Tab-separated table of C-alpha atoms in Angstrom:
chain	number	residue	atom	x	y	z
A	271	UNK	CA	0.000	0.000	0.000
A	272	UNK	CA	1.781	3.572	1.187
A	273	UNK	CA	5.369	3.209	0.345
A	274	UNK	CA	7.688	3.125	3.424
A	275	UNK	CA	10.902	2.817	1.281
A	276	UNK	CA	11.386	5.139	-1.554
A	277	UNK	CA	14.312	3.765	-2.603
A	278	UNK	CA	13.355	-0.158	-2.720
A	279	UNK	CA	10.187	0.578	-4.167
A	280	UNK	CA	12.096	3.290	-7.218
A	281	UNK	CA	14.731	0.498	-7.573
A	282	UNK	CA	17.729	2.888	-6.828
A	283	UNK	CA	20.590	2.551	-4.453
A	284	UNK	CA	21.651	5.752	-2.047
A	285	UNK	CA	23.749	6.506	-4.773
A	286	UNK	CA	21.737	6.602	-7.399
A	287	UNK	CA	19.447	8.752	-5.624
A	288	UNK	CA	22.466	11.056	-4.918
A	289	UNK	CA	23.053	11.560	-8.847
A	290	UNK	CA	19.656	12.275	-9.568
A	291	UNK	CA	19.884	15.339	-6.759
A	292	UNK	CA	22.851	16.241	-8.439
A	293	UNK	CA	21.547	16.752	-11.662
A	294	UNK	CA	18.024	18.276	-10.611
A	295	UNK	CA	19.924	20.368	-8.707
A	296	UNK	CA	22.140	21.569	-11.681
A	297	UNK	CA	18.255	22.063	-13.121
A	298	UNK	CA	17.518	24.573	-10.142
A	299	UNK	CA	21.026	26.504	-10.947
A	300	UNK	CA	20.449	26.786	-14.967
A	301	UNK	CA	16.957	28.409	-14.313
A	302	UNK	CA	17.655	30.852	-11.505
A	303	UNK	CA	20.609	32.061	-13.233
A	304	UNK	CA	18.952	32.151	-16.611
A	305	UNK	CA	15.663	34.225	-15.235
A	306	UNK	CA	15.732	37.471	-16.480
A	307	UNK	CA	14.025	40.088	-18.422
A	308	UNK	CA	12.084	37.577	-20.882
A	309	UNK	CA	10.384	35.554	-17.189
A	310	UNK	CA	9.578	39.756	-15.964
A	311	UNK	CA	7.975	40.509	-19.400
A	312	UNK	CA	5.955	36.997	-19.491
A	313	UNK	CA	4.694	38.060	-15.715
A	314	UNK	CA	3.532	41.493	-16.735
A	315	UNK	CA	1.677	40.588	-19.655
A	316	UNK	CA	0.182	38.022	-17.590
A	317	UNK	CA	-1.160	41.052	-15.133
A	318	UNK	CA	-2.093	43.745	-17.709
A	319	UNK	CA	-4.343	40.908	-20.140
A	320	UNK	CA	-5.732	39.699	-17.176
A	321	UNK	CA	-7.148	42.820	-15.113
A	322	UNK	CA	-7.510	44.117	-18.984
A	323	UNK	CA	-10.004	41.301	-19.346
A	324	UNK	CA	-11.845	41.821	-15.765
A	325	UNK	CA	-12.281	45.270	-16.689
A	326	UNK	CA	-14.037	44.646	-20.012
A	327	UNK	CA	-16.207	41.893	-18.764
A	328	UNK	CA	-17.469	43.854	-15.965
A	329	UNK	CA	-18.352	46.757	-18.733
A	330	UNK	CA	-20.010	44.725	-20.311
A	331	UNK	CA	-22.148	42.926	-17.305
A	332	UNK	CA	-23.755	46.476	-16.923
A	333	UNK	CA	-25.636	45.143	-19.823
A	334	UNK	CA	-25.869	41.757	-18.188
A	335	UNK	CA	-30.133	42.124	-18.923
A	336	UNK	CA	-28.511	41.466	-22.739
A	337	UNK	CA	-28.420	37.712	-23.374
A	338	UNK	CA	-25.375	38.460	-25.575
A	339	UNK	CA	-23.984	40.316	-23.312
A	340	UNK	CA	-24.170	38.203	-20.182
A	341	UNK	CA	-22.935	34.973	-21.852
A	342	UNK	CA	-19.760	37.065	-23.497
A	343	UNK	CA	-19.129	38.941	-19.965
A	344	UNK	CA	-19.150	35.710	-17.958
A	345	UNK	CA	-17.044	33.960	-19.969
A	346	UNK	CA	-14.752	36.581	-20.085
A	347	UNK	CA	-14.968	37.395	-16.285
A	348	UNK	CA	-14.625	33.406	-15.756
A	349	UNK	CA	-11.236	33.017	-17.632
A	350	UNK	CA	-10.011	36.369	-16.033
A	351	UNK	CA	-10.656	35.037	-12.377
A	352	UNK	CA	-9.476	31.368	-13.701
A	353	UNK	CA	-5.838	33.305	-14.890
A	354	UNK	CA	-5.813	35.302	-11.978
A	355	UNK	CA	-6.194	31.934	-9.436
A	356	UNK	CA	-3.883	29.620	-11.138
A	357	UNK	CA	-0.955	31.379	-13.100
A	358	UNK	CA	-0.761	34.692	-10.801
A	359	UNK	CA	-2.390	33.800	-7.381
A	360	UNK	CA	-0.750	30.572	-6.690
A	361	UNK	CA	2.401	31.045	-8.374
A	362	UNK	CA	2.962	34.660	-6.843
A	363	UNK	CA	2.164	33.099	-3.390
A	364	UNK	CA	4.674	30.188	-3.938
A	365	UNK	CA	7.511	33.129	-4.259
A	366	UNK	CA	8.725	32.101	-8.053
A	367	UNK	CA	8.601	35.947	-8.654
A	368	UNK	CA	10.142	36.901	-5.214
A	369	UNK	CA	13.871	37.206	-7.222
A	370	UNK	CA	12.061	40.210	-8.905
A	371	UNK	CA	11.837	42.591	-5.876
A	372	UNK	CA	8.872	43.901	-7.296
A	373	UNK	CA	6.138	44.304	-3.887
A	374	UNK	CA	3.521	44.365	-6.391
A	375	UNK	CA	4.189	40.831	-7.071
A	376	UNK	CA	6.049	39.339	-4.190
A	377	UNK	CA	4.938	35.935	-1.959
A	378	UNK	CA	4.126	38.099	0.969
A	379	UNK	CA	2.010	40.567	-0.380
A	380	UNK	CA	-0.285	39.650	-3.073
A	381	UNK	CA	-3.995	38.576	-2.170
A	382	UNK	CA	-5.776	36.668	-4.465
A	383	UNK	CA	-9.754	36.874	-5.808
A	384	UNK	CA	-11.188	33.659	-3.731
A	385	UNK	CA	-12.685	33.489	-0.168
A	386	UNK	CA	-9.077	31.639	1.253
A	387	UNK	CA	-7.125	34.134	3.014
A	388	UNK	CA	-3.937	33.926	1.629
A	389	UNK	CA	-1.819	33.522	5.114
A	390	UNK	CA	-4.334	30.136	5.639
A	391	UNK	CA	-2.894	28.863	1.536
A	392	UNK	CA	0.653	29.545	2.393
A	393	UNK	CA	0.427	27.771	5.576
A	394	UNK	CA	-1.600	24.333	4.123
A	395	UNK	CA	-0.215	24.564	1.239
A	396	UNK	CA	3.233	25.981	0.665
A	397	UNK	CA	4.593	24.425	4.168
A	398	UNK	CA	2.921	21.262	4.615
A	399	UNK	CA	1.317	20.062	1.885
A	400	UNK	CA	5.027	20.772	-0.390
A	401	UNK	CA	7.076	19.521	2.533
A	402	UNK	CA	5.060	16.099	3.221
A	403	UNK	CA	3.891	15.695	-0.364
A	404	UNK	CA	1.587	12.634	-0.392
A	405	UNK	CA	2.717	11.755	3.195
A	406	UNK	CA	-0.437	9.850	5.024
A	407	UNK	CA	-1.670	11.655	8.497
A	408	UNK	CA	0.924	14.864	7.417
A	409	UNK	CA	-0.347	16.057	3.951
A	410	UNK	CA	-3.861	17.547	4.736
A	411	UNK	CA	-4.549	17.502	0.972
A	412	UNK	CA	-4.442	13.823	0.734
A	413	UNK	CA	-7.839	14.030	0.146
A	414	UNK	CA	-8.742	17.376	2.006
A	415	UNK	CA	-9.840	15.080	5.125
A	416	UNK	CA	-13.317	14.912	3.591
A	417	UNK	CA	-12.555	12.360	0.569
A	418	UNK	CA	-10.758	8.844	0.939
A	419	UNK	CA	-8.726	8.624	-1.764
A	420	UNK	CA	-6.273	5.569	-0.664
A	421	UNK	CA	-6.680	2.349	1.190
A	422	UNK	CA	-4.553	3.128	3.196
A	423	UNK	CA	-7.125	5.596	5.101
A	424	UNK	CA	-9.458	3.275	6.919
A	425	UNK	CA	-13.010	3.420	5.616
A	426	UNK	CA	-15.838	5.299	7.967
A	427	UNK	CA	-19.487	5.007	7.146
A	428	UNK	CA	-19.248	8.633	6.317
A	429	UNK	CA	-17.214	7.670	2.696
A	430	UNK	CA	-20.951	6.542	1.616
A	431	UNK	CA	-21.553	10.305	0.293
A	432	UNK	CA	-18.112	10.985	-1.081
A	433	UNK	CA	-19.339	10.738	-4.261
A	434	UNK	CA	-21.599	13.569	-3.352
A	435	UNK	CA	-19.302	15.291	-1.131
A	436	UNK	CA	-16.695	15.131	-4.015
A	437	UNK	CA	-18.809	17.155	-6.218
A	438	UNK	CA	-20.080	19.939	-3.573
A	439	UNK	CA	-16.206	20.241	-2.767
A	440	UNK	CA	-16.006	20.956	-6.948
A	441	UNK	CA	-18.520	23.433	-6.916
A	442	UNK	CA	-17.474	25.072	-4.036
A	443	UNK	CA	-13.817	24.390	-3.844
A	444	UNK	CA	-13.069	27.957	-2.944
A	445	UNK	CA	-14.494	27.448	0.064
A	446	UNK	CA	-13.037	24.648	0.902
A	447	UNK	CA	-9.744	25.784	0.882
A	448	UNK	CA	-10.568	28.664	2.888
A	449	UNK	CA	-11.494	26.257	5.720
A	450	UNK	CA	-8.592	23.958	4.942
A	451	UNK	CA	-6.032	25.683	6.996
A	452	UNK	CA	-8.223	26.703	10.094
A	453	UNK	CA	-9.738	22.839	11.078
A	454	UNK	CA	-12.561	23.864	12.625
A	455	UNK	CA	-13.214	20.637	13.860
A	456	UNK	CA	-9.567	20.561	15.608
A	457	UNK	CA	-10.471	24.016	17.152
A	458	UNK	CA	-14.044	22.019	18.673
A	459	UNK	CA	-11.992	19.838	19.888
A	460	UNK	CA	-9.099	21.563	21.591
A	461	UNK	CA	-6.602	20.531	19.576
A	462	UNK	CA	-5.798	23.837	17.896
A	463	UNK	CA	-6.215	27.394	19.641
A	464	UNK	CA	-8.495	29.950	18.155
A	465	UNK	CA	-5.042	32.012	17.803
A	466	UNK	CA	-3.512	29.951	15.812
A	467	UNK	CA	-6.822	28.946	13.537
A	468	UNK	CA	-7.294	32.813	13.019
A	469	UNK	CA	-10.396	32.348	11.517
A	470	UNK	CA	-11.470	36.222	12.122
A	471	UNK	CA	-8.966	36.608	8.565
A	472	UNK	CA	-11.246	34.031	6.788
A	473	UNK	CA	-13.920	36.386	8.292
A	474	UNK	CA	-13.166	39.573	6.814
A	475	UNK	CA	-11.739	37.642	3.570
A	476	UNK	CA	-15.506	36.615	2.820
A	477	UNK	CA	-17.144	39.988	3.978
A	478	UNK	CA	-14.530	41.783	1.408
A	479	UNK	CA	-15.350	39.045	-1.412
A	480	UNK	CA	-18.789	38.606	-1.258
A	481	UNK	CA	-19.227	42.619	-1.571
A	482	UNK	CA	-17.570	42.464	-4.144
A	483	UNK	CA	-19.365	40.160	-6.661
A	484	UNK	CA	-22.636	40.197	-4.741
A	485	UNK	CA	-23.290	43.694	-3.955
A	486	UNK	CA	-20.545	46.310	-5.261
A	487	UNK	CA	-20.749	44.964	-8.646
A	488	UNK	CA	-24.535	44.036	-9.249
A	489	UNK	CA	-25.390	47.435	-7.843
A	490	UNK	CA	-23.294	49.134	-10.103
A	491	UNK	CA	-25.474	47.380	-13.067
A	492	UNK	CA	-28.425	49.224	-11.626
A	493	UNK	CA	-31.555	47.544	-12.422
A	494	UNK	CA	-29.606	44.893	-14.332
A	495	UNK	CA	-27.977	43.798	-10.795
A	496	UNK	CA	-30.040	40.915	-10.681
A	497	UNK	CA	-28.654	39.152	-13.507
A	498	UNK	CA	-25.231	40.900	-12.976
A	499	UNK	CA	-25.049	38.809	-9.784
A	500	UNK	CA	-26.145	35.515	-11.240
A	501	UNK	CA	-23.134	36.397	-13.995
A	502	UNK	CA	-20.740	36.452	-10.828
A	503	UNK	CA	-21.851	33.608	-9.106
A	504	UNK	CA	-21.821	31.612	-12.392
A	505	UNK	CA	-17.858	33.045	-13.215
A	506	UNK	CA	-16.854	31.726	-9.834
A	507	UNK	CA	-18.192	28.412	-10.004
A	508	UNK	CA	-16.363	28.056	-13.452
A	509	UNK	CA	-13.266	29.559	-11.854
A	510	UNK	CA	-13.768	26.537	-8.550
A	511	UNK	CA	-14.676	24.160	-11.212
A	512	UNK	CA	-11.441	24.631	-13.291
A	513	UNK	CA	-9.049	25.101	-10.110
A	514	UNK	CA	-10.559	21.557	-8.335
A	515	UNK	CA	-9.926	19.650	-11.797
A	516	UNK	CA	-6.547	20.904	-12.482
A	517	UNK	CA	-5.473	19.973	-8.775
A	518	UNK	CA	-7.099	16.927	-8.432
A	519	UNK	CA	-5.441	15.761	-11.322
A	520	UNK	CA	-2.284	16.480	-10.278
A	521	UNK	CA	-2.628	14.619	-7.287
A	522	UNK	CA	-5.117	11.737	-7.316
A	523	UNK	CA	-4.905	9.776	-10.184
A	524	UNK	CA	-3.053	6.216	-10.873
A	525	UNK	CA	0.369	6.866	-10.294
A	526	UNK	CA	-0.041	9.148	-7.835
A	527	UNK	CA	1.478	7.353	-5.100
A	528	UNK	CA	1.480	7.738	-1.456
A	529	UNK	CA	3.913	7.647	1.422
A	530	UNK	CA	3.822	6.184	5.354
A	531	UNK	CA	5.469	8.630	7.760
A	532	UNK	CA	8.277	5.655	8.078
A	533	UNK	CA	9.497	7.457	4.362
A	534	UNK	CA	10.153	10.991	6.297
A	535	UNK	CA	12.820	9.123	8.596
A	536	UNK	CA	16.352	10.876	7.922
A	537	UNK	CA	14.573	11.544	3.919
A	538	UNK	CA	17.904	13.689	2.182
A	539	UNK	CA	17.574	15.764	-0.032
A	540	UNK	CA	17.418	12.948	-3.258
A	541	UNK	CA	14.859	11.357	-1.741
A	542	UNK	CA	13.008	14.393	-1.196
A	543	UNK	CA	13.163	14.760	-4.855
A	544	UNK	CA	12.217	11.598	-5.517
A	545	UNK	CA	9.021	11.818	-3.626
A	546	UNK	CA	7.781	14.118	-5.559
A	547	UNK	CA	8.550	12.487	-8.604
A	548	UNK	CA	6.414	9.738	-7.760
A	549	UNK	CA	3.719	11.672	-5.295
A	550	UNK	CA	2.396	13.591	-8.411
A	551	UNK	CA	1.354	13.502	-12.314
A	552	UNK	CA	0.874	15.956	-15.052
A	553	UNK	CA	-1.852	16.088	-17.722
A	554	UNK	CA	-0.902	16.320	-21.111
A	555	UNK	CA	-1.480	20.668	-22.547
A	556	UNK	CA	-1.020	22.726	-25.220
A	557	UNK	CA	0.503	26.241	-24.448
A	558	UNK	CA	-3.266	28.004	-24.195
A	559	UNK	CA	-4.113	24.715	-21.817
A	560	UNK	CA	-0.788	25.400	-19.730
A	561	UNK	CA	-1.098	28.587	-19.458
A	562	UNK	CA	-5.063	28.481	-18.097
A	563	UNK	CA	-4.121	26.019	-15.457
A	564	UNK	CA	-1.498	28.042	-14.280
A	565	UNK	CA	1.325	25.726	-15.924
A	566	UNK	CA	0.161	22.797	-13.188
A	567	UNK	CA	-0.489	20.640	-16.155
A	568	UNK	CA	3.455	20.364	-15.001
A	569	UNK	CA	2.670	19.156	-11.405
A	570	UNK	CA	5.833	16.888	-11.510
A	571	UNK	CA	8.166	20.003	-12.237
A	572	UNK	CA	5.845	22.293	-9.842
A	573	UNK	CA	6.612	19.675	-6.962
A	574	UNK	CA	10.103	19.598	-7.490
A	575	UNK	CA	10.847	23.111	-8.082
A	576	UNK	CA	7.613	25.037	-6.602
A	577	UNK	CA	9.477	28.011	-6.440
A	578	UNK	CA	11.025	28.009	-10.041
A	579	UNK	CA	8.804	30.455	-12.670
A	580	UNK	CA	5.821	29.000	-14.321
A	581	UNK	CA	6.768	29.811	-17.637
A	582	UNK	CA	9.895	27.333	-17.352
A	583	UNK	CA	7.912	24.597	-16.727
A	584	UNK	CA	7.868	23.240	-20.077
A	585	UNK	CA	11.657	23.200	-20.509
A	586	UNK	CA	12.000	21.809	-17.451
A	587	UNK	CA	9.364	18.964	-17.887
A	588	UNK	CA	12.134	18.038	-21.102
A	589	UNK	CA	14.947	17.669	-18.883
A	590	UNK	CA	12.706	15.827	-15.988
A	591	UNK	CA	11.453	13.684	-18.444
A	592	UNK	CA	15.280	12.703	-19.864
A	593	UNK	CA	15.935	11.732	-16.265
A	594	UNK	CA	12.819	9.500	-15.130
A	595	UNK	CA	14.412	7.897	-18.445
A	596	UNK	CA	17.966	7.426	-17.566
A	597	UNK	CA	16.871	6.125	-13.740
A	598	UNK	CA	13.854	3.867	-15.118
A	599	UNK	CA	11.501	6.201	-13.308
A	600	UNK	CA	7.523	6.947	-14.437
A	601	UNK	CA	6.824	10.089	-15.675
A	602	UNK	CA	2.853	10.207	-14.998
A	603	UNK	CA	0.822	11.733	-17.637
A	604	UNK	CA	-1.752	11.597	-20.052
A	605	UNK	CA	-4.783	13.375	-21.150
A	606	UNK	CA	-7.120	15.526	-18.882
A	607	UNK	CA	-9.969	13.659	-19.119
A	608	UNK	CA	-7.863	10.352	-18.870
A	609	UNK	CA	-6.266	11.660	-16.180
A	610	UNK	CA	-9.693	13.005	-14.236
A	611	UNK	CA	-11.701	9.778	-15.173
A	612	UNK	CA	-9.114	8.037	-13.168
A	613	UNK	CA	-9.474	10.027	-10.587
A	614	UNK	CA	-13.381	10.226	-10.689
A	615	UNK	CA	-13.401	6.259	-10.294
A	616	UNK	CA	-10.829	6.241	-7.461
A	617	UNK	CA	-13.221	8.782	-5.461
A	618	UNK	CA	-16.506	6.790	-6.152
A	619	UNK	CA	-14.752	3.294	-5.386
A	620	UNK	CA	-13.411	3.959	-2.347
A	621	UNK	CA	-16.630	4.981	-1.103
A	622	UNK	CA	-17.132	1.727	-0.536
A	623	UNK	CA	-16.088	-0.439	2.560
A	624	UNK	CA	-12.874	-2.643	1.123
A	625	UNK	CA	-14.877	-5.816	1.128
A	626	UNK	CA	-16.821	-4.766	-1.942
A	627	UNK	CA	-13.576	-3.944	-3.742
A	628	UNK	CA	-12.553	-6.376	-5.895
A	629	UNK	CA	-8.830	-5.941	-6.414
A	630	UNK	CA	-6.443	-6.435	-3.690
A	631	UNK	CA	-4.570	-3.489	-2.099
A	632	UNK	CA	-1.304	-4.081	-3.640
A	633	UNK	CA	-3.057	-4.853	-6.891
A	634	UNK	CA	-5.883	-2.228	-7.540
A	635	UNK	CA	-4.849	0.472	-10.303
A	636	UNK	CA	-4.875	2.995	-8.498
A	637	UNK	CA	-1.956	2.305	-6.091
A	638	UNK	CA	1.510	0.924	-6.576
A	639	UNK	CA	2.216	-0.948	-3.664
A	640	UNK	CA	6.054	-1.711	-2.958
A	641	UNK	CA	4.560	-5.129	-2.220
A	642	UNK	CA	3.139	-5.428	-6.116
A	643	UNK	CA	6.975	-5.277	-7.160
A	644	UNK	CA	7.332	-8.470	-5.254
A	645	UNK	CA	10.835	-9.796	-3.527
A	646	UNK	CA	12.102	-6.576	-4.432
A	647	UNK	CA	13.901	-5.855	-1.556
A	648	UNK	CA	16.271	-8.977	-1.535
A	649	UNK	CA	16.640	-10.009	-5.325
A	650	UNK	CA	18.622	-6.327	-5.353
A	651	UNK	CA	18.318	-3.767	-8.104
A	652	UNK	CA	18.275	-5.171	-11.174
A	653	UNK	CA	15.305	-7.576	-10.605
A	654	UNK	CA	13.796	-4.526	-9.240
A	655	UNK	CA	14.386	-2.759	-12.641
A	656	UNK	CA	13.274	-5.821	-14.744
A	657	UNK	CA	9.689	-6.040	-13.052
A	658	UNK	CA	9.171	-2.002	-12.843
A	659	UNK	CA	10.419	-1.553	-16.534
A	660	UNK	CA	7.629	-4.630	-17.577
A	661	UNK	CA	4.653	-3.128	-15.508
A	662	UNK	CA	5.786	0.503	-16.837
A	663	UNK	CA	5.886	-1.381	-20.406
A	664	UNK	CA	2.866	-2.391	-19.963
A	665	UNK	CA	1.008	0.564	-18.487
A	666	UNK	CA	2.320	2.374	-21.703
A	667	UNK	CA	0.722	-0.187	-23.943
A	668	UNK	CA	-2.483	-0.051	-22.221
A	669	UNK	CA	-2.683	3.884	-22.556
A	670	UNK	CA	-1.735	3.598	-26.485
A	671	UNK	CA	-4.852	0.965	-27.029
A	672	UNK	CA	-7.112	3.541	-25.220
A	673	UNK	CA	-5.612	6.224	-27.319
A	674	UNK	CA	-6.539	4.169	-30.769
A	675	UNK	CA	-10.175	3.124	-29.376
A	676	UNK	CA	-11.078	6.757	-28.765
């Protein structure tokens, strides 16, 4: 199930995990000392079209009675808030434009258009979820504690409405993540001070949003502001829509694997690294697809360098992909909708209790149990590398057969 030994179940002595720091590393060094004018320009452009395209679409909401017009100002004011969430909001906050000095556009000052206040993100998700990537009871976002999404979290009779839960969480995702940070339910129960939840900044975060799309902006459409405010409500469930897909794909389908807390003891630096590697996946993207999702189509690079521009993603994915290559290593990808569907039928099967599920633990698609590799562990490496290399061979032939059928 969970992998307790990243370097048994990867096939790779401490020394070849030591290489493969050595040469992500030399990744790191070629991209900070390359960033420059063209990553500044690519940022700024990324600000001026967006707020450009806010301001138009709420001109032309003032019209929102207009059938034309509301349909064309939605959709504009959904892919401005979708932009504005994934490529500025989350990568500003992750400090890949901190090198730039710029205040405007620096980790510790930018606020972002959702409900989450952006202190609660940094915490949940820059801190623990990046430093215990996929790591059972220390990654929050292994499932968001409302969604099982491995075996290796025991079934309660509460999983019964995941599938129902899952798609409130879609619709509403914002929101979610806003409460992510602050458990509530740990605060109930003592375990976490009222202090240290701050919840009074999630507070005034949803006073100041809801003005803002609900009344500010309706009002200002006079006695359109009825259909002004369905246009908002509509561009933010687009904009929670779009976010929850992108990140659940990245994290939750097959291939995805996860991690005991045995995996943190003395973890360096390589196997850090390596973690990643194998904790996330990527979705296969265009540059107009890339660039709406805020470049996470490259969750692989993101986890290994989530502090490295956006815009490099792609070049870096090239190299990353030459070195899951040279070291035998999956690079998880594949279509969105492959990718989601996969993800989709891990969330509705684990709903049920484990005696309904048909495949074994080690077995079932959607984890790679160090167990399913077998005597792994004491036939050495190159056993290890002959079954991994078939099942990877055989993965890949699978995904080409879907690809003809469709």
């Amino acid at each position: 199930m969970a992998i307790s030994d990243i370097n048994a179940y990867a096939h790779l002595t401490d020394a070849d995990v030591e290489a493969l720091r050595v040469e992500l590393d030399q990744i790191r060094r070629d991209i900070e000392s390359d960033r420059g004018v063209r990553d500044a320009t690519y940022l700024r452009r990324t600000i001026t079209a967006q707020r450009a395209m806010e301001v138009v679409s709420r001109i032309i909401l003032l019209r929102s009675d207009n059938r034309l017009c509301w349909i064309s100002g939605t959709a504009l004011l959904s892919v401005a808030k979708m932009i504005e969430n994934m490529e500025l909001g989350h990568n500003v906050m992750h400090g890949q434009w901190d090198w730039m000095n710029d205040p405007e556009v620096h980790s510790t000052s930018w606020e972002w258009d959702i409900v989450c206040h952006s202190s609660h993100w940094k915490h949940s998700h820059n801190f623990i979820h990046h430093k215990y990537t996929n790591v059972l009871d220390m990654d929050h976002d292994v499932g968001y504690r409302v969604l099982r999404v491995t075996r290796d979290q025991p079934w309660v009779p509460k999983q019964l409405f995941q599938p129902v839960i899952n798609i409130v969480l879609a619709l509403l995702f914002e929101w979610g993540i806003g409460l992510h940070d602050i458990e509530l339910k740990e605060v109930i129960k003592g375990n976490k001070s009222v202090e240290e939840a701050q919840p009074q900044l999630f507070g005034k975060k949803i006073v100041r949003q809801v003005f803002k799309d609900y009344v500010f902006f309706p009002l200002l459409s006079g006695r359109n502001a009825r259909s002004t405010l369905k246009a908002n409500l509509t561009a933010n469930i687009v904009r929670n829509l779009w976010t929850y897909v992108v990140i659940f794909c990245g994290h939750f389908p097959d291939g995805a694997e996860k991690f005991t807390m045995a995996e943190l003891e003395d973890e360096t630096p390589g196997q850090w690294y390596l973690r990643q590697m194998l904790g996330s996946a990527n979705f296969d993207a265009g540059p107009v697809m890339a660039f709406m999702s805020g470049n996470l189509c490259y969750q692989i690079e993101h986890h290994l360098f989530p502090d490295l521009p956006s815009n490099r993603y792609a070049e870096i994915g090239e190299r990353v992909r030459e070195l899951c290559e040279k070291y035998d290593l999956p690079y998880t990808t594949g279509s969105l909708a492959h990718q989601y569907w996969q993800t989709f039928r891990t969330i509705n099967k684990l709903s049920l209790p484990d005696r309904f599920l048909t495949a074994t633990a080690d077995d079932a698609p959607e984890t790679a149990s160090e167990r399913r590799f077998g005597d792994t562990h004491s036939r050495g490496r190159s056993d290890g590398v002959t079954r991994r290399r078939g099942l990877l061979t055989a993965i890949r032939h699978s995904r080409e057969r879907l690809a003809l059928r469709r």
